[in-house]
Amino acid sequence: MTITTMEARGTVVFPENFVWGAATASYQIEGAAKEGGRGPSIWDTFSATPGKVRDGDTGEVACDHYHRYRDDVALMRELGLGAYRFSVAWPRIQPTGSGPANSAGLGFYDRLVDELLEAGITPYVTLYHWDLPQTLEDLGGWTVRDTSHRFADYAAIMHDRLGDRVSHWTTLNEPWVAAFLGYGNGVHAPGRTSAHDALRAAHHLLLGHGLAARTLRAKGAEEIMLVVNSAPVLTPAQVNDPDVAPSAADAEAVQRIHALLTRQFLDPALAGRYPEEVLSAAGRNGGTAHIRDGDLEIVNAPIDLVGVNYYNPCVVDAAPGLPADAAWPGSEGVRFAPADAPVTAMGWPIVPSGLSRLLVRLSRDYPRVGLMVTENGAAFDDVVEHGRVHDDGRLAYLEGHLRAAHAAITAGADLRGYLVWSLLDNFEWAEGYRRRFGLVHVDYATQARTLKDSALWYRSVISDNGFTWGPNKP
Ligand code: FCB
C-alpha cells in the first residue's frame, strides 16, 4: 500500500460484523502468582533468575488483574470492545501440569468469562501463552512428546468448564517464539540454548496444537484458531519499495526465512507437511527422529482461523559464510538487517504496509482459513500529564496499521477482526515493565489505570466501524 498525495485524506469502513477488540496474556497481567493454588510456571523461574529480565522485573504482581478483573472489564466496556483475547495460566488449572483441575483456578476464569459476557464482550480464550507449568519443564518441557499430551488434557479440562459459554478457542500463541526464543537463543523462559531442543520444541508445540484442536472439536468447540507471529520477509530495499526485485541470493534468503518463520507452523497445521527448509535445518541440528509417522496428520487437525500477530517486517539479505542465528536454526548465510523506517520504543521498525502484504499473502497461500489480527500495537515511552496520556505515536501506529488491514480486505484477504496489543501496559517478558504497549496506562505503584488518547480514538473507531484519516479530520 503506497500512500500518494492524492490519498492524503480518506475514510475507511470495515465490513459488517468485523470483530474489534484487545488482547492480553495471563503472566503479563494477572499477578497473584502464589494465590488460588497456582503452581510455578517457567516464567516465574526465569524472571527470578538474575540477569534474565530487565531490572529484575517479574510477573508476581503485574497489573494485579487477578484481583481487579471486574474493573478491567468495566474499562473494556467503556471502550466498546466487542472481543477480549486473554490467556489461561495453565499452572492455575493444573499446578504441576497434569492431574486433577484446581477449582480455585477454574473459578477465576469462570468469573472472568461471566463478567465479560455480562458486559457484552465476546471472550477469545488462548490456552497457551508461554506460562508452562515448571514441573513439566523439569520433565523436559516442550522438548518431550509427553508435554503435547498433557496440553491436550488441559485443553479438555478448560473446554469442560468454559465450553458452555466460550466459542472461540486458540490453542497456542506464537509457537515460533515459545520454541526459538525459549529453547534456541534463551532470551525467553525456560532459557535453554540448543538448536536441536528448539526444533523439537517447535514440533511438540505443533503436536500439542493438533491434539488439543482435535479434543476441542470433539467437545463441540465452534471456532478453533492457531496464533502465529508472522511477518512479511523483505530485503532492505523492499521495505520502502515492494517492487524492487531481489538478487537471486537475496531471494533465496527471503524464501528460507519465510519457511522458518511462518511456513514451519502453518504448512504442518494447514497442509500436513513441513517445508523442506525446516527438515533440512533439523537434519543439520540433531536430526528429525522426533517427527514420528502419523504426527503430521494429528497436527493437520481442521481449524477455522489463523491469528496473526504483526508488529514489523522481517528484513534479511544474503551474507555468505555467516553462521546461523541462535534463534533461527537453518539461517546460515542470512543477515538480519535493519529497516530504513522509524522505530517504536522497542526499536521495532514501523512499516504498516507490511501488514497488508502479509494478510494478502496468507489469504492466498492458505485460502481455507479465515484470518484475524490477534495482536498489533506499539510500545512508546508514555507519560501521564494532568490525567491524560498523549500517545500520538501509538495512535498513528494503529491508524496506519488499520488502514493497511483495510487495504488487505479490499485486496481480497479474508480478515475477520483486529485486536490491539494490548489492553493494558504490562510485563513485557524479557523487557519487564519498562515497555508500555497498553491502550490503558498502568501506574504500577498504585495500579491506577488511565485511558490513553489512543484508547479514546480506538473507542470511536469501534463505534463507527471505521475512521477518517489525514489532515482536517472532522
Ligand atoms: C508478542 C507476544 C505478546 C507481547 C507482544 C509485544 O510476541 O505474543 O505477549 O509481548 O509480542
Short mmCIF file of C-alpha atoms and ligand atoms in Angstrom, two decimals:
data_model
loop_
_atom_site.label_atom_id
_atom_site.label_comp_id
_atom_site.label_asym_id
_atom_site.label_seq_id
_atom_site.Cartn_x
_atom_site.Cartn_y
_atom_site.Cartn_z
CA MET A 1 0.00 0.00 0.00
CA THR A 2 1.68 3.19 -1.14
CA ILE A 3 0.18 6.43 0.07
CA THR A 4 0.25 9.09 -2.60
CA THR A 5 -0.58 12.74 -2.12
CA MET A 6 -3.88 12.10 -3.92
CA GLU A 7 -4.86 10.00 -0.93
CA ALA A 8 -3.94 12.49 1.74
CA ARG A 9 -7.32 12.10 3.43
CA GLY A 10 -9.94 9.45 3.39
CA THR A 11 -12.42 7.28 5.22
CA VAL A 12 -12.22 3.56 5.77
CA VAL A 13 -15.24 1.50 6.75
CA PHE A 14 -14.82 -2.11 7.80
CA PRO A 15 -17.12 -4.99 6.87
CA GLU A 16 -20.24 -5.62 8.89
CA ASN A 17 -19.55 -7.96 11.82
CA PHE A 18 -15.84 -7.10 11.83
CA VAL A 19 -14.55 -8.04 15.28
CA TRP A 20 -12.90 -5.25 17.28
CA GLY A 21 -11.04 -5.95 20.47
CA ALA A 22 -7.88 -6.05 22.51
CA ALA A 23 -5.60 -8.77 23.84
CA THR A 24 -3.59 -9.64 26.95
CA ALA A 25 -1.86 -12.71 28.36
CA SER A 26 -2.05 -14.31 31.78
CA TYR A 27 1.53 -13.96 33.00
CA GLN A 28 1.77 -10.40 31.71
CA ILE A 29 -1.19 -9.03 33.67
CA GLU A 30 -2.57 -11.33 36.35
CA GLY A 31 -0.06 -11.18 39.20
CA ALA A 32 -1.25 -13.21 42.22
CA ALA A 33 1.43 -15.68 41.28
CA LYS A 34 1.13 -17.61 44.52
CA GLU A 35 -2.61 -17.33 45.07
CA GLY A 36 -5.52 -19.63 44.39
CA GLY A 37 -3.33 -22.72 44.35
CA ARG A 38 -1.40 -21.62 41.26
CA GLY A 39 1.79 -23.60 40.67
CA PRO A 40 5.01 -22.03 39.41
CA SER A 41 5.46 -21.54 35.69
CA ILE A 42 8.65 -21.33 33.68
CA TRP A 43 8.26 -17.56 33.63
CA ASP A 44 8.28 -17.39 37.46
CA THR A 45 11.52 -19.34 37.49
CA PHE A 46 13.07 -17.43 34.61
CA SER A 47 12.18 -13.96 35.87
CA ALA A 48 13.51 -14.84 39.33
CA THR A 49 16.87 -15.72 37.77
CA PRO A 50 19.21 -12.71 37.96
CA GLY A 51 20.06 -11.17 34.63
CA LYS A 52 17.23 -12.70 32.63
CA VAL A 53 14.65 -9.89 32.77
CA ARG A 54 15.43 -6.19 32.60
CA ASP A 55 15.57 -4.50 36.03
CA GLY A 56 14.83 -7.86 37.68
CA ASP A 57 11.11 -7.43 36.99
CA THR A 58 8.79 -10.39 37.48
CA GLY A 59 5.09 -11.10 36.93
CA GLU A 60 4.43 -11.64 40.62
CA VAL A 61 2.15 -8.60 40.88
CA ALA A 62 1.97 -7.32 37.29
CA CYS A 63 -1.32 -5.41 36.76
CA ASP A 64 -2.97 -7.26 39.65
CA HIS A 65 -5.64 -8.21 37.15
CA TYR A 66 -6.43 -11.34 39.17
CA HIS A 67 -7.97 -9.08 41.79
CA ARG A 68 -9.01 -6.19 39.56
CA TYR A 69 -10.58 -8.07 36.66
CA ARG A 70 -14.01 -6.54 37.31
CA ASP A 71 -12.63 -3.01 36.97
CA ASP A 72 -10.68 -4.06 33.89
CA VAL A 73 -13.77 -5.50 32.25
CA ALA A 74 -15.54 -2.22 33.06
CA LEU A 75 -12.77 -0.40 31.17
CA MET A 76 -13.25 -2.74 28.21
CA ARG A 77 -16.94 -1.97 28.24
CA GLU A 78 -16.17 1.73 28.34
CA LEU A 79 -14.03 1.30 25.23
CA GLY A 80 -16.81 -0.59 23.49
CA LEU A 81 -14.69 -3.68 22.85
CA GLY A 82 -16.55 -6.43 21.07
CA ALA A 83 -13.94 -9.07 21.89
CA TYR A 84 -11.32 -9.67 24.55
CA ARG A 85 -8.50 -12.12 23.92
CA PHE A 86 -6.91 -13.42 27.12
CA SER A 87 -4.93 -16.49 28.03
CA VAL A 88 -5.39 -19.05 30.75
CA ALA A 89 -2.46 -19.72 33.07
CA TRP A 90 -2.04 -23.48 32.80
CA PRO A 91 -0.42 -23.64 36.28
CA ARG A 92 -3.56 -22.14 37.81
CA ILE A 93 -5.55 -25.03 36.37
CA GLN A 94 -3.05 -27.84 36.89
CA PRO A 95 -0.37 -26.58 39.27
CA THR A 96 2.07 -29.30 38.19
CA GLY A 97 0.84 -29.59 34.61
CA SER A 98 -1.06 -32.84 34.99
CA GLY A 99 -3.68 -34.41 37.19
CA PRO A 100 -6.96 -33.08 38.52
CA ALA A 101 -8.03 -29.49 37.99
CA ASN A 102 -7.60 -26.90 40.70
CA SER A 103 -11.05 -25.49 41.33
CA ALA A 104 -9.83 -22.08 42.53
CA GLY A 105 -8.00 -21.61 39.23
CA LEU A 106 -11.01 -22.63 37.18
CA GLY A 107 -13.15 -20.35 39.32
CA PHE A 108 -11.15 -17.30 38.33
CA TYR A 109 -11.67 -17.83 34.58
CA ASP A 110 -15.28 -18.73 35.21
CA ARG A 111 -15.88 -15.38 36.86
CA LEU A 112 -13.90 -13.51 34.20
CA VAL A 113 -15.92 -15.09 31.39
CA ASP A 114 -19.20 -14.32 33.15
CA GLU A 115 -18.12 -10.73 33.71
CA LEU A 116 -17.22 -10.35 30.02
CA LEU A 117 -20.49 -11.85 28.80
CA GLU A 118 -22.38 -9.62 31.18
CA ALA A 119 -20.60 -6.63 29.58
CA GLY A 120 -21.47 -7.84 26.06
CA ILE A 121 -17.84 -8.74 25.27
CA THR A 122 -17.01 -11.98 23.46
CA PRO A 123 -14.23 -13.98 25.14
CA TYR A 124 -11.43 -15.33 22.94
CA VAL A 125 -9.58 -17.85 25.09
CA THR A 126 -5.94 -18.73 24.43
CA LEU A 127 -4.79 -21.90 26.16
CA TYR A 128 -1.04 -21.36 25.94
CA HIS A 129 0.66 -18.00 26.05
CA TRP A 130 4.02 -19.29 27.30
CA ASP A 131 3.49 -19.97 31.02
CA LEU A 132 4.28 -23.68 31.05
CA PRO A 133 4.00 -25.34 34.48
CA GLN A 134 7.55 -25.58 35.84
CA THR A 135 7.06 -29.25 36.73
CA LEU A 136 6.56 -30.07 33.06
CA GLU A 137 9.72 -28.18 32.15
CA ASP A 138 11.59 -30.20 34.78
CA LEU A 139 10.40 -33.30 32.92
CA GLY A 140 11.74 -31.98 29.61
CA GLY A 141 9.31 -29.21 28.71
CA TRP A 142 8.36 -28.86 25.06
CA THR A 143 11.36 -30.93 24.00
CA VAL A 144 9.45 -34.08 25.01
CA ARG A 145 6.30 -35.53 23.47
CA ASP A 146 4.57 -36.10 26.75
CA THR A 147 4.07 -32.33 27.13
CA SER A 148 1.91 -32.33 23.97
CA HIS A 149 -0.39 -34.91 25.53
CA ARG A 150 -0.53 -33.04 28.83
CA PHE A 151 -1.52 -29.94 26.87
CA ALA A 152 -4.45 -31.76 25.26
CA ASP A 153 -5.63 -32.96 28.69
CA TYR A 154 -5.54 -29.39 29.95
CA ALA A 155 -7.47 -28.21 26.87
CA ALA A 156 -10.15 -30.77 27.69
CA ILE A 157 -10.42 -29.50 31.27
CA MET A 158 -10.84 -25.94 30.05
CA HIS A 159 -13.48 -26.81 27.49
CA ASP A 160 -15.40 -28.87 30.02
CA ARG A 161 -15.53 -25.85 32.28
CA LEU A 162 -15.99 -22.93 29.88
CA GLY A 163 -17.32 -24.57 26.72
CA ASP A 164 -20.92 -23.72 27.59
CA ARG A 165 -20.05 -20.01 27.35
CA VAL A 166 -16.90 -19.77 25.20
CA SER A 167 -16.99 -20.49 21.45
CA HIS A 168 -13.62 -19.03 20.37
CA TRP A 169 -10.62 -21.16 21.29
CA THR A 170 -6.96 -20.61 20.49
CA THR A 171 -4.53 -23.42 21.18
CA LEU A 172 -1.13 -21.70 21.08
CA ASN A 173 0.18 -18.17 20.96
CA GLU A 174 3.27 -17.76 18.77
CA PRO A 175 4.84 -21.22 18.86
CA TRP A 176 7.86 -19.78 17.00
CA VAL A 177 8.67 -17.52 19.95
CA ALA A 178 8.00 -20.23 22.54
CA ALA A 179 10.34 -22.64 20.74
CA PHE A 180 13.09 -20.48 19.33
CA LEU A 181 13.42 -17.76 21.98
CA GLY A 182 12.63 -20.20 24.80
CA TYR A 183 14.87 -23.08 23.73
CA GLY A 184 17.01 -21.59 20.93
CA ASN A 185 18.59 -18.30 21.94
CA GLY A 186 17.38 -18.45 25.56
CA VAL A 187 16.05 -14.89 25.67
CA HIS A 188 12.70 -16.21 26.96
CA ALA A 189 11.80 -18.88 29.51
CA PRO A 190 12.94 -21.55 30.02
CA GLY A 191 16.15 -20.02 28.70
CA ARG A 192 17.66 -23.05 27.03
CA THR A 193 20.10 -22.60 24.19
CA SER A 194 20.12 -25.52 21.79
CA ALA A 195 19.05 -25.58 18.15
CA HIS A 196 18.04 -29.23 18.49
CA ASP A 197 15.90 -28.50 21.56
CA ALA A 198 14.28 -25.56 19.80
CA LEU A 199 13.34 -27.63 16.75
CA ARG A 200 11.98 -30.41 18.93
CA ALA A 201 10.02 -27.87 20.98
CA ALA A 202 8.54 -26.42 17.77
CA HIS A 203 7.38 -29.86 16.69
CA HIS A 204 5.92 -30.78 20.06
CA LEU A 205 4.12 -27.45 20.27
CA LEU A 206 2.56 -28.26 16.90
CA LEU A 207 1.70 -31.77 18.06
CA GLY A 208 0.11 -30.30 21.19
CA HIS A 209 -1.84 -27.89 18.97
CA GLY A 210 -3.15 -30.76 16.84
CA LEU A 211 -4.08 -32.93 19.81
CA ALA A 212 -5.77 -30.02 21.59
CA ALA A 213 -7.60 -28.92 18.43
CA ARG A 214 -8.99 -32.42 17.99
CA THR A 215 -10.03 -32.56 21.63
CA LEU A 216 -11.72 -29.17 21.47
CA ARG A 217 -13.53 -30.08 18.26
CA ALA A 218 -14.73 -33.37 19.69
CA LYS A 219 -16.15 -31.45 22.61
CA GLY A 220 -18.05 -29.13 20.29
CA ALA A 221 -15.83 -26.03 20.09
CA GLU A 222 -17.29 -23.72 17.46
CA GLU A 223 -14.15 -21.93 16.34
CA ILE A 224 -10.53 -23.03 16.73
CA MET A 225 -7.59 -20.79 15.99
CA LEU A 226 -3.80 -21.05 15.92
CA VAL A 227 -1.99 -17.76 16.53
CA VAL A 228 1.38 -17.17 14.90
CA ASN A 229 3.84 -14.33 14.90
CA SER A 230 4.15 -13.78 11.21
CA ALA A 231 5.71 -11.08 9.11
CA PRO A 232 6.49 -10.43 5.51
CA VAL A 233 10.15 -11.21 4.88
CA LEU A 234 11.70 -8.42 2.84
CA THR A 235 15.06 -7.32 1.59
CA PRO A 236 16.18 -3.92 2.91
CA ALA A 237 15.31 -2.26 -0.39
CA GLN A 238 11.80 -3.73 -0.37
CA VAL A 239 10.89 -2.08 2.94
CA ASN A 240 10.09 1.16 1.18
CA ASP A 241 9.64 -0.13 -2.35
CA PRO A 242 7.92 -3.52 -2.62
CA ASP A 243 8.58 -3.67 -6.35
CA VAL A 244 12.37 -3.86 -6.11
CA ALA A 245 13.40 -7.27 -7.43
CA PRO A 246 15.90 -9.01 -5.13
CA SER A 247 19.08 -10.69 -6.34
CA ALA A 248 18.88 -14.48 -6.62
CA ALA A 249 20.87 -14.87 -3.40
CA ASP A 250 18.64 -12.43 -1.52
CA ALA A 251 15.52 -14.10 -2.88
CA GLU A 252 16.75 -17.43 -1.56
CA ALA A 253 17.40 -15.89 1.88
CA VAL A 254 13.89 -14.38 1.89
CA GLN A 255 12.27 -17.65 0.94
CA ARG A 256 14.20 -19.63 3.54
CA ILE A 257 13.40 -17.26 6.39
CA HIS A 258 9.72 -17.19 5.38
CA ALA A 259 9.77 -21.00 5.62
CA LEU A 260 11.40 -20.92 9.07
CA LEU A 261 9.14 -18.21 10.47
CA THR A 262 5.70 -18.84 9.01
CA ARG A 263 5.55 -22.00 6.91
CA GLN A 264 7.21 -24.04 9.67
CA PHE A 265 3.91 -23.74 11.59
CA LEU A 266 1.21 -23.08 9.01
CA ASP A 267 2.21 -25.76 6.48
CA PRO A 268 2.01 -28.60 9.04
CA ALA A 269 -1.13 -27.19 10.67
CA LEU A 270 -2.98 -26.43 7.44
CA ALA A 271 -1.46 -28.82 4.90
CA GLY A 272 0.06 -31.62 6.99
CA ARG A 273 3.65 -31.20 5.79
CA TYR A 274 6.89 -29.48 6.76
CA PRO A 275 8.71 -27.21 4.34
CA GLU A 276 11.98 -28.66 3.00
CA GLU A 277 13.89 -25.79 4.61
CA VAL A 278 12.72 -26.87 8.07
CA LEU A 279 13.51 -30.54 7.54
CA SER A 280 16.95 -29.65 6.29
CA ALA A 281 17.57 -27.35 9.29
CA ALA A 282 16.51 -30.20 11.60
CA GLY A 283 18.69 -32.61 9.65
CA ARG A 284 21.71 -30.42 10.34
CA ASN A 285 20.79 -29.90 14.03
CA GLY A 286 20.35 -33.29 15.64
CA GLY A 287 18.00 -34.92 13.15
CA THR A 288 14.30 -35.45 12.62
CA ALA A 289 13.72 -38.55 14.79
CA HIS A 290 11.29 -36.57 16.94
CA ILE A 291 8.92 -36.25 13.96
CA ARG A 292 7.14 -39.59 14.05
CA ASP A 293 4.92 -41.25 11.49
CA GLY A 294 1.38 -40.00 11.88
CA ASP A 295 2.33 -36.80 13.72
CA LEU A 296 1.63 -34.54 10.79
CA GLU A 297 -1.86 -35.96 10.39
CA ILE A 298 -2.55 -35.04 14.00
CA VAL A 299 -1.05 -31.57 13.56
CA ASN A 300 -3.22 -31.06 10.48
CA ALA A 301 -6.41 -31.04 12.55
CA PRO A 302 -9.10 -28.88 10.96
CA ILE A 303 -9.08 -25.34 12.31
CA ASP A 304 -11.12 -22.28 11.39
CA LEU A 305 -8.89 -19.28 11.79
CA VAL A 306 -5.26 -18.27 11.81
CA GLY A 307 -4.47 -15.45 14.19
CA VAL A 308 -1.73 -13.13 13.01
CA ASN A 309 0.41 -11.18 15.43
CA TYR A 310 2.14 -8.50 13.39
CA TYR A 311 4.50 -5.81 14.67
CA ASN A 312 7.12 -5.29 11.96
CA PRO A 313 8.53 -6.94 8.86
CA CYS A 314 11.47 -9.32 8.97
CA VAL A 315 14.30 -7.81 6.92
CA VAL A 316 17.06 -10.06 5.56
CA ASP A 317 19.64 -10.39 2.87
CA ALA A 318 22.20 -12.96 1.83
CA ALA A 319 25.51 -12.93 3.71
CA PRO A 320 27.58 -15.89 2.54
CA GLY A 321 29.56 -17.52 5.34
CA LEU A 322 27.54 -16.10 8.24
CA PRO A 323 26.69 -18.78 10.84
CA ALA A 324 23.05 -19.38 11.75
CA ASP A 325 21.49 -17.02 14.30
CA ALA A 326 20.78 -18.86 17.58
CA ALA A 327 17.04 -18.16 17.24
CA TRP A 328 17.00 -19.30 13.63
CA PRO A 329 18.45 -22.77 13.10
CA GLY A 330 18.74 -23.10 9.33
CA SER A 331 19.57 -19.42 8.75
CA GLU A 332 23.20 -19.96 7.75
CA GLY A 333 24.31 -17.31 5.27
CA VAL A 334 21.47 -14.92 6.12
CA ARG A 335 21.85 -11.50 7.73
CA PHE A 336 19.00 -9.99 9.75
CA ALA A 337 19.18 -6.41 8.58
CA PRO A 338 17.89 -3.13 9.95
CA ALA A 339 14.96 -1.47 8.17
CA ASP A 340 15.01 2.07 6.90
CA ALA A 341 11.94 3.14 8.89
CA PRO A 342 11.06 4.97 12.11
CA VAL A 343 11.06 2.75 15.21
CA THR A 344 9.00 2.25 18.38
CA ALA A 345 10.47 2.23 21.89
CA MET A 346 11.26 -1.45 21.33
CA GLY A 347 13.41 -0.41 18.38
CA TRP A 348 10.95 -2.21 16.09
CA PRO A 349 10.54 -0.60 12.66
CA ILE A 350 7.13 0.86 11.84
CA VAL A 351 6.06 -0.47 8.45
CA PRO A 352 2.25 -0.58 8.17
CA SER A 353 2.34 -1.73 4.53
CA GLY A 354 3.92 -4.96 5.83
CA LEU A 355 0.59 -5.88 7.40
CA SER A 356 -1.37 -5.64 4.16
CA ARG A 357 1.25 -7.61 2.27
CA LEU A 358 1.27 -10.28 4.94
CA LEU A 359 -2.51 -10.66 5.12
CA VAL A 360 -2.90 -10.81 1.36
CA ARG A 361 -0.20 -13.45 1.08
CA LEU A 362 -1.53 -15.61 3.92
CA SER A 363 -5.02 -15.49 2.47
CA ARG A 364 -3.63 -16.56 -0.89
CA ASP A 365 -1.36 -19.32 0.50
CA TYR A 366 -3.90 -20.72 2.98
CA PRO A 367 -7.28 -19.99 1.41
CA ARG A 368 -9.25 -22.43 3.54
CA VAL A 369 -8.96 -20.48 6.80
CA GLY A 370 -10.07 -17.03 7.82
CA LEU A 371 -7.62 -14.55 9.33
CA MET A 372 -7.73 -12.36 12.37
CA VAL A 373 -5.13 -9.84 13.51
CA THR A 374 -4.79 -11.12 17.07
CA GLU A 375 -2.04 -8.68 18.07
CA ASN A 376 -0.84 -5.38 16.68
CA GLY A 377 0.40 -2.39 18.60
CA ALA A 378 3.43 -0.48 19.74
CA ALA A 379 5.46 0.48 22.80
CA PHE A 380 6.22 4.12 23.41
CA ASP A 381 7.53 5.98 26.44
CA ASP A 382 4.16 7.21 27.65
CA VAL A 383 3.71 9.66 30.50
CA VAL A 384 0.60 10.71 32.37
CA GLU A 385 0.17 14.51 32.37
CA HIS A 386 -2.82 16.00 34.16
CA GLY A 387 -4.70 12.75 33.90
CA ARG A 388 -4.07 12.32 30.17
CA VAL A 389 -1.62 10.33 28.08
CA HIS A 390 -0.96 11.95 24.71
CA ASP A 391 0.34 8.88 22.92
CA ASP A 392 0.32 10.30 19.40
CA GLY A 393 2.92 7.79 18.25
CA ARG A 394 0.72 4.83 19.17
CA LEU A 395 -2.37 6.45 17.70
CA ALA A 396 -0.54 6.98 14.39
CA TYR A 397 0.79 3.41 14.50
CA LEU A 398 -2.70 1.97 14.99
CA GLU A 399 -4.22 4.23 12.36
CA GLY A 400 -1.56 3.24 9.81
CA HIS A 401 -1.98 -0.46 10.51
CA LEU A 402 -5.76 -0.30 10.41
CA ARG A 403 -5.56 1.37 7.03
CA ALA A 404 -3.25 -1.43 5.95
CA ALA A 405 -5.66 -4.04 7.30
CA HIS A 406 -8.46 -2.38 5.39
CA ALA A 407 -6.35 -2.31 2.22
CA ALA A 408 -5.78 -6.06 2.63
CA ILE A 409 -9.52 -6.67 2.86
CA THR A 410 -10.05 -4.61 -0.28
CA ALA A 411 -7.37 -6.72 -1.98
CA GLY A 412 -9.23 -9.89 -1.08
CA ALA A 413 -7.82 -11.02 2.29
CA ASP A 414 -10.39 -12.83 4.42
CA LEU A 415 -9.76 -10.75 7.54
CA ARG A 416 -12.42 -11.15 10.21
CA GLY A 417 -11.19 -8.95 13.03
CA TYR A 418 -8.48 -6.88 14.69
CA LEU A 419 -7.27 -6.96 18.29
CA VAL A 420 -4.90 -4.37 19.70
CA TRP A 421 -1.91 -5.49 21.74
CA SER A 422 -2.52 -4.61 24.44
CA LEU A 423 -5.44 -3.58 26.61
CA LEU A 424 -3.11 -2.65 29.48
CA ASP A 425 0.53 -1.78 29.91
CA ASN A 426 2.03 -4.99 31.24
CA PHE A 427 5.01 -7.25 31.88
CA GLU A 428 6.76 -7.27 28.52
CA TRP A 429 8.68 -10.53 29.03
CA ALA A 430 12.46 -10.05 28.99
CA GLU A 431 11.93 -6.27 28.76
CA GLY A 432 9.97 -6.12 32.02
CA TYR A 433 7.66 -3.19 32.79
CA ARG A 434 9.70 -0.57 31.04
CA ARG A 435 7.97 -1.17 27.70
CA ARG A 436 4.41 0.06 27.59
CA PHE A 437 2.09 -1.39 24.93
CA GLY A 438 -1.28 -0.58 26.52
CA LEU A 439 -4.26 1.39 25.31
CA VAL A 440 -4.60 1.91 29.04
CA HIS A 441 -1.72 3.24 31.12
CA VAL A 442 -0.94 1.39 34.34
CA ASP A 443 0.81 3.10 37.25
CA TYR A 444 2.48 0.09 38.82
CA ALA A 445 2.92 1.80 42.21
CA THR A 446 -0.81 2.47 42.65
CA GLN A 447 -2.34 0.20 39.98
CA ALA A 448 -4.20 3.28 38.70
CA ARG A 449 -5.47 2.90 35.14
CA THR A 450 -5.62 5.86 32.72
CA LEU A 451 -7.10 5.67 29.24
CA LYS A 452 -4.54 6.93 26.75
CA ASP A 453 -5.53 9.12 23.79
CA SER A 454 -5.15 6.05 21.57
CA ALA A 455 -7.81 4.29 23.64
CA LEU A 456 -10.23 7.17 23.19
CA TRP A 457 -9.53 7.16 19.45
CA TYR A 458 -9.95 3.37 19.27
CA ARG A 459 -13.29 3.69 21.03
CA SER A 460 -14.53 5.95 18.24
CA VAL A 461 -13.13 3.58 15.57
CA ILE A 462 -15.10 0.74 17.11
CA SER A 463 -18.32 2.68 17.40
CA ASP A 464 -18.03 3.96 13.79
CA ASN A 465 -16.69 0.63 12.46
CA GLY A 466 -14.01 2.71 10.74
CA PHE A 467 -12.44 6.16 10.74
CA THR A 468 -11.41 9.18 8.74
CA TRP A 469 -7.70 9.79 8.44
CA GLY A 470 -5.49 12.53 7.21
CA PRO A 471 -5.35 16.26 7.94
CA ASN A 472 -8.53 18.26 8.63
CA LYS A 473 -10.23 15.38 10.35
CA PRO A 474 -13.74 16.40 11.25
C1 FCB B 1 4.15 -10.80 21.21
C2 FCB B 1 3.57 -11.52 22.41
C3 FCB B 1 2.87 -10.63 23.39
C4 FCB B 1 3.57 -9.30 23.56
C5 FCB B 1 3.91 -8.69 22.23
C6 FCB B 1 4.58 -7.34 22.32
O1 FCB B 1 5.20 -11.55 20.70
O2 FCB B 1 2.64 -12.51 21.97
O3 FCB B 1 2.74 -11.34 24.59
O4 FCB B 1 4.64 -9.43 24.38
O5 FCB B 1 4.70 -9.54 21.48
#
